[in-house]
mmCIF file of C-alpha atoms and ligand atoms in Angstrom:
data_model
loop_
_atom_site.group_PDB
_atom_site.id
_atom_site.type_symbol
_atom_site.label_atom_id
_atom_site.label_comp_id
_atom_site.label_asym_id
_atom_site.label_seq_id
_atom_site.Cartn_x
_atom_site.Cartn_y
_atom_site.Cartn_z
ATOM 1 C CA UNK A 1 3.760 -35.251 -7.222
ATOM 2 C CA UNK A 2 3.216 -32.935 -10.203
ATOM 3 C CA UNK A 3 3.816 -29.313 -9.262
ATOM 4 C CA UNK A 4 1.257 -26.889 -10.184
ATOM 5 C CA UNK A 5 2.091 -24.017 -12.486
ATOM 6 C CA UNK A 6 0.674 -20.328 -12.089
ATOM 7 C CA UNK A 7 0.871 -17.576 -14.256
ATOM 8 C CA UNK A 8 -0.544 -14.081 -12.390
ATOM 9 C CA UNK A 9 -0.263 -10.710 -14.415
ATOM 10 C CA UNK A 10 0.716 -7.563 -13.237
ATOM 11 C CA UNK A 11 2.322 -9.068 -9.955
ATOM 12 C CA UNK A 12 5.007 -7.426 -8.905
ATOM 13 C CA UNK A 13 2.547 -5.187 -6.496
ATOM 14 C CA UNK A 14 -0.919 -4.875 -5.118
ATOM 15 C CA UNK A 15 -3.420 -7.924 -5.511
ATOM 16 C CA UNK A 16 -1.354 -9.629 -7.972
ATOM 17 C CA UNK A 17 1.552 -9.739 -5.947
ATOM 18 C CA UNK A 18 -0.687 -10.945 -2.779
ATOM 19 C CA UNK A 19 -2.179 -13.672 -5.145
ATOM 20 C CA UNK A 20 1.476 -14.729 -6.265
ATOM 21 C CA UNK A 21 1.648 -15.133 -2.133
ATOM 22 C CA UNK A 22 -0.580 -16.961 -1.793
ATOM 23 C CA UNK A 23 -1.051 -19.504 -4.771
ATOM 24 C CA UNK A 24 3.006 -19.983 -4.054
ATOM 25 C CA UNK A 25 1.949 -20.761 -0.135
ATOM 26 C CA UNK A 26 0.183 -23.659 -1.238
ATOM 27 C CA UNK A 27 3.194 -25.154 -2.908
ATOM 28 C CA UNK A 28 2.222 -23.562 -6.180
ATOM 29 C CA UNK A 29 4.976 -22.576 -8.679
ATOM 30 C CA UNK A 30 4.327 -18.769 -9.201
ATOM 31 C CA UNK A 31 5.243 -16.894 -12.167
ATOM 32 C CA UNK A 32 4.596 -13.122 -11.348
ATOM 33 C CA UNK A 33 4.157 -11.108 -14.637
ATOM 34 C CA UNK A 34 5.519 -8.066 -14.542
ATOM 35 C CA UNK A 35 6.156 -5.193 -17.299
ATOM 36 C CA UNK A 36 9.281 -3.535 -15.277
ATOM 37 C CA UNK A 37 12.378 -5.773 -15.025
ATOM 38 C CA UNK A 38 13.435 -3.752 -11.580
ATOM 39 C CA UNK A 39 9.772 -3.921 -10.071
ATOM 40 C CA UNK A 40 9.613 -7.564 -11.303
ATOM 41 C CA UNK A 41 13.060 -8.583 -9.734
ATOM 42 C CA UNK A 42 12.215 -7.050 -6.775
ATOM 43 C CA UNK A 43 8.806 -8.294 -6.360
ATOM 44 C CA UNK A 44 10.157 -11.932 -7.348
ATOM 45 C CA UNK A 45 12.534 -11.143 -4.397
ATOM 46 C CA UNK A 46 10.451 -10.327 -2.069
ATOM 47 C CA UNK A 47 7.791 -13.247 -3.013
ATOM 48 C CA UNK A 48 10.917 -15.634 -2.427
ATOM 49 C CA UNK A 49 11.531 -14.030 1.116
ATOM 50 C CA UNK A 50 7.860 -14.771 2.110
ATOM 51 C CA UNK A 51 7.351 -17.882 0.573
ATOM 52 C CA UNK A 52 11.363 -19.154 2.129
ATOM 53 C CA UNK A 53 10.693 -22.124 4.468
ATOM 54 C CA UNK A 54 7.096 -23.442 2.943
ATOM 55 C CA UNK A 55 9.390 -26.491 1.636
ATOM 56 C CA UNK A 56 8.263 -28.445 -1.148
ATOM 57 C CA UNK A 57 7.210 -27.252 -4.341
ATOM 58 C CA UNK A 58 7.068 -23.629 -3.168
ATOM 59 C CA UNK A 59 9.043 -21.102 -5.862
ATOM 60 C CA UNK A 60 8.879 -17.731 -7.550
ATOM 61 C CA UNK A 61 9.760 -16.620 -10.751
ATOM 62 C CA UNK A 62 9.211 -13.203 -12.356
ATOM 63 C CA UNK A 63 8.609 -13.040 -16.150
ATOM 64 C CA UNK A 64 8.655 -9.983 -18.095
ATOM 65 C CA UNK A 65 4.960 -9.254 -19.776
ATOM 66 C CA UNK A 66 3.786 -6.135 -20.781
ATOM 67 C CA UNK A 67 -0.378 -7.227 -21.745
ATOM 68 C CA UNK A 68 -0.236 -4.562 -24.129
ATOM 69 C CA UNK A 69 2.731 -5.345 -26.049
ATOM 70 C CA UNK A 70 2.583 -9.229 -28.637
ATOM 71 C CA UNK A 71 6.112 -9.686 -28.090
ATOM 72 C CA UNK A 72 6.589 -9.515 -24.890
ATOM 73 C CA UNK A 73 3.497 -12.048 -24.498
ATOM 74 C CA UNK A 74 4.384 -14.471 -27.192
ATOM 75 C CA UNK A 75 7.988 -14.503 -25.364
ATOM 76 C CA UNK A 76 6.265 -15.263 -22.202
ATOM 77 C CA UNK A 77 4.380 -18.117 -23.396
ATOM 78 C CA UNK A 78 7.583 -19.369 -25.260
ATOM 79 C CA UNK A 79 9.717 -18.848 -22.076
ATOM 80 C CA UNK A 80 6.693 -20.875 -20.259
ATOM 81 C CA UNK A 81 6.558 -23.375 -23.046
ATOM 82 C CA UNK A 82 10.071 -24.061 -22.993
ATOM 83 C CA UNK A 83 10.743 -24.466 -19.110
ATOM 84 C CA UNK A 84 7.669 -26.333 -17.722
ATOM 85 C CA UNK A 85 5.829 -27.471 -21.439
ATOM 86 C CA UNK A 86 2.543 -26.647 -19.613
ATOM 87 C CA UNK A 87 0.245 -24.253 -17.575
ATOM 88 C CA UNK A 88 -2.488 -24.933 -15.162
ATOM 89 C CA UNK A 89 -3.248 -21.353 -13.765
ATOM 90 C CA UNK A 90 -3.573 -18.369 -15.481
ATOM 91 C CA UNK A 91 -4.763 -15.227 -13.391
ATOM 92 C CA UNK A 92 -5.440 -12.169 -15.942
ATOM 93 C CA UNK A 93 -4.877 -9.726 -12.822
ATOM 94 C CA UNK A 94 -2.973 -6.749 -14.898
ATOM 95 C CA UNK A 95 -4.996 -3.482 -15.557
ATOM 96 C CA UNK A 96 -5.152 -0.068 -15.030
ATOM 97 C CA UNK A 97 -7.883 2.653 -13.891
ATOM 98 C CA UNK A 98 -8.490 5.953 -15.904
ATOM 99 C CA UNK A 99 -10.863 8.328 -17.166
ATOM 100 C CA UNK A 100 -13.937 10.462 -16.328
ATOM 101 C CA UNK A 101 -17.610 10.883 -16.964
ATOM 102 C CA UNK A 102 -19.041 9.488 -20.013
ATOM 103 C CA UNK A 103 -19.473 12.917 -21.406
ATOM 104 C CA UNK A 104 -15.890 14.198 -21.005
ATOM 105 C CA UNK A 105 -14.542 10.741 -22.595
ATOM 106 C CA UNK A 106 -11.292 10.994 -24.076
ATOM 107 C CA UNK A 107 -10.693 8.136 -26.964
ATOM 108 C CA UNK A 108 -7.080 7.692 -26.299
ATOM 109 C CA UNK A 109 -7.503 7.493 -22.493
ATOM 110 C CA UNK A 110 -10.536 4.399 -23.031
ATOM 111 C CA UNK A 111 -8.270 3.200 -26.071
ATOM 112 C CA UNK A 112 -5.372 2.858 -23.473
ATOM 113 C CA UNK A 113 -7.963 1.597 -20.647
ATOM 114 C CA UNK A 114 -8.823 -1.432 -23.038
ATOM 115 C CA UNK A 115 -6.256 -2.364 -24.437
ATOM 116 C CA UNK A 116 -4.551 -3.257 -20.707
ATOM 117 C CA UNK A 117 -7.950 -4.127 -19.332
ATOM 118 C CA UNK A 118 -9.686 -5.801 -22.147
ATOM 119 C CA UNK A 119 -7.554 -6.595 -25.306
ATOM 120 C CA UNK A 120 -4.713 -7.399 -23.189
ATOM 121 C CA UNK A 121 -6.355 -10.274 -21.352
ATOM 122 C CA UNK A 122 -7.189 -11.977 -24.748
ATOM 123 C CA UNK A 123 -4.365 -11.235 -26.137
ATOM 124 C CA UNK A 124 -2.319 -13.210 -23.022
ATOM 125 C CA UNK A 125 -5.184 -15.538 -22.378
ATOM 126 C CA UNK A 126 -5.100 -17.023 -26.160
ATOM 127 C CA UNK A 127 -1.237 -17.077 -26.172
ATOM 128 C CA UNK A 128 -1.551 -19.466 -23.114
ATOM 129 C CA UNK A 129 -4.534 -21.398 -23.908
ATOM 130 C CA UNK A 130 -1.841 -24.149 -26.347
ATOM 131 C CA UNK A 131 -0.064 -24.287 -22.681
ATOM 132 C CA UNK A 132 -3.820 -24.373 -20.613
ATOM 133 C CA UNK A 133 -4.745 -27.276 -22.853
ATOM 134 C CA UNK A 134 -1.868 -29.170 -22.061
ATOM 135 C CA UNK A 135 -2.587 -29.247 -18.257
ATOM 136 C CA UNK A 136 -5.072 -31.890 -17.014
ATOM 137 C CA UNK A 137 -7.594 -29.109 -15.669
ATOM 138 C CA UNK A 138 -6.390 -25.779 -16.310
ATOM 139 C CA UNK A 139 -8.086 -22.602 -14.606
ATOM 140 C CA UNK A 140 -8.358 -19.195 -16.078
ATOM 141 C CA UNK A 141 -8.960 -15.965 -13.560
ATOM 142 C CA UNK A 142 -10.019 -12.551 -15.034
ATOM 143 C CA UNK A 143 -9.526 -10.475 -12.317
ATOM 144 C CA UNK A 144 -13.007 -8.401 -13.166
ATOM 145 C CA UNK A 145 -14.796 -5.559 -10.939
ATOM 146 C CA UNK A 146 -17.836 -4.646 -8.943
ATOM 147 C CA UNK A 147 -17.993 -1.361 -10.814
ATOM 148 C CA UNK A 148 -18.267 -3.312 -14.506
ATOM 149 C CA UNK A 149 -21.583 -5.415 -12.948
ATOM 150 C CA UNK A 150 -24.415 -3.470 -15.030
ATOM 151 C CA UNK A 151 -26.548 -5.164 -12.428
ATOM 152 C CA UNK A 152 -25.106 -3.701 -9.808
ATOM 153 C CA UNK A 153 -24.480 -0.030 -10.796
ATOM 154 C CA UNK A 154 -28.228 -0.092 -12.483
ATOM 155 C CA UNK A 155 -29.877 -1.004 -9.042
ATOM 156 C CA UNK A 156 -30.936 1.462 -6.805
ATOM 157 C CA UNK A 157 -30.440 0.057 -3.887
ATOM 158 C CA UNK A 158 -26.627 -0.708 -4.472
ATOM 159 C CA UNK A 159 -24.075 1.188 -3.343
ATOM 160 C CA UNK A 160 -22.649 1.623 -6.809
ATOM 161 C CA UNK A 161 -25.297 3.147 -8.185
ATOM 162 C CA UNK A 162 -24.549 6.024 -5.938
ATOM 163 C CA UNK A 163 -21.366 6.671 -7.436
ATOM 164 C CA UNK A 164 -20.479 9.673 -10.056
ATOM 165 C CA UNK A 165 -20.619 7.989 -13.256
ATOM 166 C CA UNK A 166 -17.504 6.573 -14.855
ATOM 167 C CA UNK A 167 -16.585 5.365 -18.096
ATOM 168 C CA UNK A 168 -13.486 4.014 -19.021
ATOM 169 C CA UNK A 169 -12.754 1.743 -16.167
ATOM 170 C CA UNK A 170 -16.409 0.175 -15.580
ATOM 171 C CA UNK A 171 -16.809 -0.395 -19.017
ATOM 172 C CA UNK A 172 -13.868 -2.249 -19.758
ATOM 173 C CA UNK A 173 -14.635 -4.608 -16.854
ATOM 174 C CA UNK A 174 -18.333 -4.856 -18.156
ATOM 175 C CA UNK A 175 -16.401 -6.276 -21.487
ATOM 176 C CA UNK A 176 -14.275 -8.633 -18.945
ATOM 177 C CA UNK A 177 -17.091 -10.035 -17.858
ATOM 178 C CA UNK A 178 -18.620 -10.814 -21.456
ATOM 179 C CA UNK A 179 -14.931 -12.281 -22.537
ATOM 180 C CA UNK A 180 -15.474 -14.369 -19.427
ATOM 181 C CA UNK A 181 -18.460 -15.676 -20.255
ATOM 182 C CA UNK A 182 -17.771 -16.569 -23.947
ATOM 183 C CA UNK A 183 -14.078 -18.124 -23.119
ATOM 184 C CA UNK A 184 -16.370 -20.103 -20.727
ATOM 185 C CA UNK A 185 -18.579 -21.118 -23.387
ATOM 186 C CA UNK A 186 -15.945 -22.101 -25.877
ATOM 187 C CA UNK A 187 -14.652 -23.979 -23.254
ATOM 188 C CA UNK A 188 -16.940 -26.215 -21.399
ATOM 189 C CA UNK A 189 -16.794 -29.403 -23.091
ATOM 190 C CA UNK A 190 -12.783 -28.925 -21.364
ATOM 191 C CA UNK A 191 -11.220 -29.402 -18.165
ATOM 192 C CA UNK A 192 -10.956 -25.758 -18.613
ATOM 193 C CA UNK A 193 -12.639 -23.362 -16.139
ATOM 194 C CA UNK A 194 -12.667 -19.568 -16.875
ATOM 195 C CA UNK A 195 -14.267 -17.561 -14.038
ATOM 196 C CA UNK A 196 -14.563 -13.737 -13.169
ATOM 197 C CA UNK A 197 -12.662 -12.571 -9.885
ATOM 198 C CA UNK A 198 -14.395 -9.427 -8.034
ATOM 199 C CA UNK A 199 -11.647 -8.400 -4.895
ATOM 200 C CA UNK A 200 -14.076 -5.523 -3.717
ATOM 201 C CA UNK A 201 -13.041 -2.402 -2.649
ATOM 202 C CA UNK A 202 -8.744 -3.072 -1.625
ATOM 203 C CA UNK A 203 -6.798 -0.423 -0.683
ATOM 204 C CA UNK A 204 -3.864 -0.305 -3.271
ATOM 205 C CA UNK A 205 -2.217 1.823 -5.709
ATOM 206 C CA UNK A 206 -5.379 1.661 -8.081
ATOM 207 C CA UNK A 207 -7.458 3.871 -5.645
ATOM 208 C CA UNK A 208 -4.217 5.278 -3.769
ATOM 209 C CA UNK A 209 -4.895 2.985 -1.012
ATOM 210 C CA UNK A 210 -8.903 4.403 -0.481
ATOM 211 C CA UNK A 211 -10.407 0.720 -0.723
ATOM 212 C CA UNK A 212 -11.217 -0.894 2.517
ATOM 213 C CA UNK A 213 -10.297 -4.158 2.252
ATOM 214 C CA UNK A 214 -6.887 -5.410 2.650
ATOM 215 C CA UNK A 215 -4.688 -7.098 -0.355
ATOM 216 C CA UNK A 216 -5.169 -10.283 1.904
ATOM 217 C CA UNK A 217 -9.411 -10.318 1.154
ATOM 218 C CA UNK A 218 -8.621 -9.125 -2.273
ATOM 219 C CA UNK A 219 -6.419 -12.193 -3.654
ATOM 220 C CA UNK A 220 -9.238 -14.561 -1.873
ATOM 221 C CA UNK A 221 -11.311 -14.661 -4.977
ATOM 222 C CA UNK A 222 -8.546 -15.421 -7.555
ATOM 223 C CA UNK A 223 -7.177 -17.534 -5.139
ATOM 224 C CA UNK A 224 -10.282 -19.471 -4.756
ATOM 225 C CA UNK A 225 -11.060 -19.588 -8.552
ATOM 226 C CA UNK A 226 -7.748 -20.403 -9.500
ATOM 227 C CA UNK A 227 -7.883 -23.535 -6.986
ATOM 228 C CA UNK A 228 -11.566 -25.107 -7.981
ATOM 229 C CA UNK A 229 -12.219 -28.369 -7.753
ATOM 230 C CA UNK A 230 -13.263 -30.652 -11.063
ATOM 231 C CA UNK A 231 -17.017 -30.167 -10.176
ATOM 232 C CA UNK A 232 -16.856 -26.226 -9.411
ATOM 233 C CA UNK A 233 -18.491 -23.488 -11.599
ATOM 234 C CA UNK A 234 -17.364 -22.037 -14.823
ATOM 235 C CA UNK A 235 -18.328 -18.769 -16.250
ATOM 236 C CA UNK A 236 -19.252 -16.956 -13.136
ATOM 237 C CA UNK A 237 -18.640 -13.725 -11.234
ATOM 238 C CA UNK A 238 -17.396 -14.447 -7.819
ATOM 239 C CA UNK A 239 -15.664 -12.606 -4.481
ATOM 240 C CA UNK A 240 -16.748 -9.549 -2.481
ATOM 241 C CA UNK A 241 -19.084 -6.842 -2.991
ATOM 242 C CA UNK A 242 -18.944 -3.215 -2.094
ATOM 243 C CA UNK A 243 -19.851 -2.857 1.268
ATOM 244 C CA UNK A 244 -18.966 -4.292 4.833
ATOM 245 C CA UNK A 245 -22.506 -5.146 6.896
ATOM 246 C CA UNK A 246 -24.862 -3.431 4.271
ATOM 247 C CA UNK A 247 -28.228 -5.512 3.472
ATOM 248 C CA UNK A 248 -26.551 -7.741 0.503
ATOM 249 C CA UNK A 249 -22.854 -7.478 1.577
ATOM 250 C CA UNK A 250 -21.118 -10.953 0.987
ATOM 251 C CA UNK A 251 -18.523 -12.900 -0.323
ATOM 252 C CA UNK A 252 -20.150 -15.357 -2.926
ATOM 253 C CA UNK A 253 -21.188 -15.479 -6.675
ATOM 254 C CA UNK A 254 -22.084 -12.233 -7.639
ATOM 255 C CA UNK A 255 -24.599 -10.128 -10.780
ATOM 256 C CA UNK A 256 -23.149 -9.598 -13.865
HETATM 257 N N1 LIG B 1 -8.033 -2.256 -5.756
HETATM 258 C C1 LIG B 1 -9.352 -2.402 -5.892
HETATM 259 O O1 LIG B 1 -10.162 -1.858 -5.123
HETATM 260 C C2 LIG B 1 -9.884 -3.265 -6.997
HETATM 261 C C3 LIG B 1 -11.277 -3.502 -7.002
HETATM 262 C C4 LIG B 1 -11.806 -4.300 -8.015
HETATM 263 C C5 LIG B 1 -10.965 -4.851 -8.972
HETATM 264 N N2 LIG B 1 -9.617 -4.592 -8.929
HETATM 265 C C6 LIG B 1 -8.780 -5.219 -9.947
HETATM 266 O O2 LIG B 1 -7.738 -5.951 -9.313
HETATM 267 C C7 LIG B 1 -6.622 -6.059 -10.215
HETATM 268 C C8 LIG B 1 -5.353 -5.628 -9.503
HETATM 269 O O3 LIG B 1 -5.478 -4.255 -9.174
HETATM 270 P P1 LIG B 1 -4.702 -3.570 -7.947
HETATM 271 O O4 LIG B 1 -5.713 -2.887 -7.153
HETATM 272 O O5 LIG B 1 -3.786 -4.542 -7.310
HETATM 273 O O6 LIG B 1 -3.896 -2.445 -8.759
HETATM 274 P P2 LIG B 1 -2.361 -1.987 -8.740
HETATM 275 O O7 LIG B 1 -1.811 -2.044 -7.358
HETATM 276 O O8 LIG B 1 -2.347 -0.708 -9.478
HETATM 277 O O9 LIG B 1 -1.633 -3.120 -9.601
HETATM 278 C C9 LIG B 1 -1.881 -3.235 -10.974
HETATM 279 C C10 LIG B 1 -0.833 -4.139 -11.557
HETATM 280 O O10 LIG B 1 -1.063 -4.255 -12.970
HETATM 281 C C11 LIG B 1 0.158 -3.983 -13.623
HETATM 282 N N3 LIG B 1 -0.016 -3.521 -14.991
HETATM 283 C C12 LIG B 1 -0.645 -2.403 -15.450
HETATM 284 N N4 LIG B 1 -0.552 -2.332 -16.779
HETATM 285 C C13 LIG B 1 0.133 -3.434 -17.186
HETATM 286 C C14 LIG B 1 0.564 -3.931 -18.433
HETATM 287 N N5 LIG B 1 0.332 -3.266 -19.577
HETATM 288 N N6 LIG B 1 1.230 -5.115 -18.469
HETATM 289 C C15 LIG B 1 1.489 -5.777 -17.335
HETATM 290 N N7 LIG B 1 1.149 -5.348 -16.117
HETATM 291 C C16 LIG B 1 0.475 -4.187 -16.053
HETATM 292 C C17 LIG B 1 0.858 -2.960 -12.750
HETATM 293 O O11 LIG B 1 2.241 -2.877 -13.071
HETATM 294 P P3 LIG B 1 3.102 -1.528 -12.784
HETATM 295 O O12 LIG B 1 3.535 -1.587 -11.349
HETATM 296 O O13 LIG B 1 4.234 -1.672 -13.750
HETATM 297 O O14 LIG B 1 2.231 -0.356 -13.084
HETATM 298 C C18 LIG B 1 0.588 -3.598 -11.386
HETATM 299 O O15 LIG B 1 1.472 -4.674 -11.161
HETATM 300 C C19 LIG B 1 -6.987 -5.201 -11.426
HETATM 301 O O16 LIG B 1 -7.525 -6.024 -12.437
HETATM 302 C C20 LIG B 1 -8.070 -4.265 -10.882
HETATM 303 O O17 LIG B 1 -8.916 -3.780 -11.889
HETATM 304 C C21 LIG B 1 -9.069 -3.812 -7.963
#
């Protein structure tokens, strides 16, 4: 039996980590991505500890890859290239949360905020796709947000909408959504599928643990998409929305 090959970004804590978890306890290969060679080590160290025992198939690796920086992604994709000649999972799961009201923007802060969120997941996602094509039905995850759905934060009766206005953050996952879509596009006469991943509200170092779902319900999505069978969708937004028993709460395909 082939072994599957996952690639998850920014996983050396958080949901990427949890995702690394859990892809690698279903005999997935795991590669955690990681921009820190200590937190990387440790979090490949710590992935090994939980996945110990699952038997066959089940391994960690952590690879250096800073989304922001070409090298460090070209290397990655060489380093990938080199050891398995393939790739059949890539989770875009890196990204970072800044910034303020739309009328105190700061440039450099939503310049910083793309480039992770936005530019970075191209940037990765097209240094891959030679290794994605090579795999007999490759799945791409961008690990979006609730908060980017114009849909949602537009609507009065969502829970979004109540929310002080943001910039930075919600629009770079509005753009996620729209590289999602148009990777999907490109893509659909391949075995390719390129979905969007919403975890909902997780308490982790993005929101200093506020969210109030666990890391556990925040990896399902990616975890799901990443896994899809041949006849599954492409070019959706899928997982959790904001609230727990409001009208509308549910775990399913979601508004742009
Ligand atoms: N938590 C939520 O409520 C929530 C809700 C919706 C969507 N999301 C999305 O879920 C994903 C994971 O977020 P999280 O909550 O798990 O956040 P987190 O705990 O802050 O983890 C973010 C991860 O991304 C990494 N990262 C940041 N910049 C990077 C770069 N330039 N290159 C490589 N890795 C980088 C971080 O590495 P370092 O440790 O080195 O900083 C960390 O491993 C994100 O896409 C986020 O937008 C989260």
């Amino acid at each position: 039996m082939t072994t599957t090959i996952a690639l998850i970004t920014g996983a050396n804590k958080g949901i990427g980590f949890e995702t690394a978890r859990q892809l690698g306890a279903r005999g997935i290969t795991v590669l955690a991505g990681a921009r820190d060679k200590a937190r990387g080590r440790q979090a490949q160290g710590a992935l090994r500890d939980a996945l110990g025992g699952l038997g066959d198939g089940a391994a960690a690796q952590f690879i250096p890859l800073d989304v922001t920086d070409e090298k460090s992604v070209q290397e990655a994709a060489d380093w990938i290239e080199r050891e398995y000649g393939r790739l059949d999972i890539l989770v875009n799961n890196a990204a970072i949360a800044r910034g303020g009201p739309p009328s105190q923007a700061d440039l450099d802060e939503m310049r910083e905020v793309f480039e992770t969120n936005v530019f970075g997941v191209i940037r990765v996602t097209n240094a891959m796709l030679p290794l994605l094509r090579r795999a007999p039905a490759a799945r791409i995850v961008n690990v979006s947000s609730e908060v980017g759905s114009i849909t949602s934060q537009t609507d009065p009766a969502s829970p979004l909408a109540q929310m002080p206005a943001g910039l930075a953050y919600p629009s770079s996952k509005s753009a996620l959504n729209m590289v999602t879509a148009m990777y999907a596009k490109e893509l659909r006469d391949t075995p390719i599928k390129v979905n969007a991943a919403n975890p909902g509200y997780t308490a982790t170092d993005l929101n200093r643990h506020s969210g109030f779902r666990s890391v556990a319900e925040g990896a399902e999505a990616s975890v799901y998409l990443a896994t899809l069978p041949d006849d599954g969708p492409s070019g959706i937004l899928w997982g959790h929305l904001w609230a727990t028993g409001a009208p509308g709460d549910g775990y399913g395909p979601l508004p742009w």
